[in-house]
């Protein structure tokens, strides 16, 4: 069952986390920032599952399910906030200079 070495999982996880961090830091659109955060959460989940494969207990997999549920809840709340911001400002770019106050 352990045909794939742990280092491969860690390399893929590090790549996913780096891509997510790059998207989060470089993009100005809130949707892309949320996508970057989601990639970073998935990288953490991949680490949990990879280390969970080393022992026979299911603690890492159960914890990763909780992280996924929290990520989904976070995304729904964040998308609702983004929709309200767009309705008010007609713009969802971060650091936009326009203000209607």
XYZ file of C-alpha atoms in Angstrom:
101
model
C 0.000 0.000 0.000
C 2.906 2.373 0.641
C 4.224 2.291 -2.914
C 4.646 6.058 -3.191
C 7.368 7.505 -0.931
C 6.496 10.185 1.599
C 8.888 12.650 -0.021
C 6.767 12.768 -3.198
C 3.721 13.794 -1.198
C 5.730 16.460 0.606
C 7.118 17.857 -2.658
C 3.651 18.104 -4.202
C 2.307 19.649 -1.022
C 5.112 22.225 -0.959
C 4.408 23.093 -4.603
C 0.690 23.499 -3.920
C 1.387 25.674 -0.896
C 3.875 27.810 -2.853
C 1.451 28.299 -5.733
C -1.336 29.223 -3.302
C 0.900 31.666 -1.462
C 2.023 33.221 -4.743
C -1.561 33.653 -5.902
C -2.556 35.130 -2.564
C 0.282 37.660 -2.580
C 0.268 38.649 -6.256
C -3.395 38.817 -7.254
C -5.601 41.761 -6.379
C -8.958 40.128 -7.078
C -10.634 38.726 -3.949
C -11.791 35.572 -5.748
C -8.210 34.702 -6.700
C -7.031 35.380 -3.149
C -9.638 32.927 -1.852
C -8.497 30.374 -4.422
C -4.929 30.782 -3.166
C -6.027 30.243 0.419
C -7.920 27.129 -0.623
C -4.810 25.752 -2.352
C -2.833 26.326 0.832
C -5.469 24.473 2.883
C -5.387 21.577 0.424
C -1.590 21.429 0.724
C -1.965 21.135 4.492
C -4.545 18.375 4.014
C -2.175 16.489 1.715
C 0.486 16.663 4.433
C -1.956 15.345 7.033
C -2.975 12.429 4.848
C 0.618 11.658 3.812
C 1.777 11.461 7.422
C -1.359 9.520 8.335
C -0.311 6.816 5.865
C 2.833 6.165 7.923
C 0.880 4.714 10.830
C -2.265 2.638 10.806
C -4.377 5.099 12.752
C -6.908 7.292 10.967
C -6.266 10.460 12.993
C -4.711 12.420 10.119
C -7.536 11.580 7.740
C -10.226 12.475 10.254
C -8.467 15.755 11.006
C -8.194 16.513 7.278
C -11.954 16.041 6.909
C -12.454 18.635 9.653
C -10.056 20.999 7.863
C -12.017 20.537 4.616
C -15.314 21.276 6.373
C -13.871 24.411 7.959
C -12.480 25.463 4.560
C -15.875 25.037 2.909
C -17.567 27.075 5.644
C -14.904 29.752 5.301
C -15.396 29.947 1.542
C -19.171 30.285 1.798
C -18.918 33.127 4.305
C -16.156 34.819 2.289
C -18.132 34.573 -0.957
C -21.190 36.059 0.752
C -19.048 38.959 1.986
C -17.557 39.413 -1.493
C -21.039 39.559 -3.014
C -22.072 42.236 -0.540
C -18.878 44.225 -1.204
C -19.497 44.008 -4.934
C -23.099 45.186 -4.532
C -21.919 48.196 -2.561
C -18.724 49.210 -4.376
C -19.215 47.533 -7.818
C -15.596 46.356 -7.501
C -13.925 43.388 -5.786
C -10.270 44.303 -6.329
C -8.195 44.586 -3.195
C -6.730 48.006 -2.571
C -9.038 49.768 -5.019
C -8.770 53.526 -4.629
C -12.453 54.279 -5.225
C -14.586 54.960 -2.220
C -18.252 55.992 -2.200
C -18.520 57.316 1.339
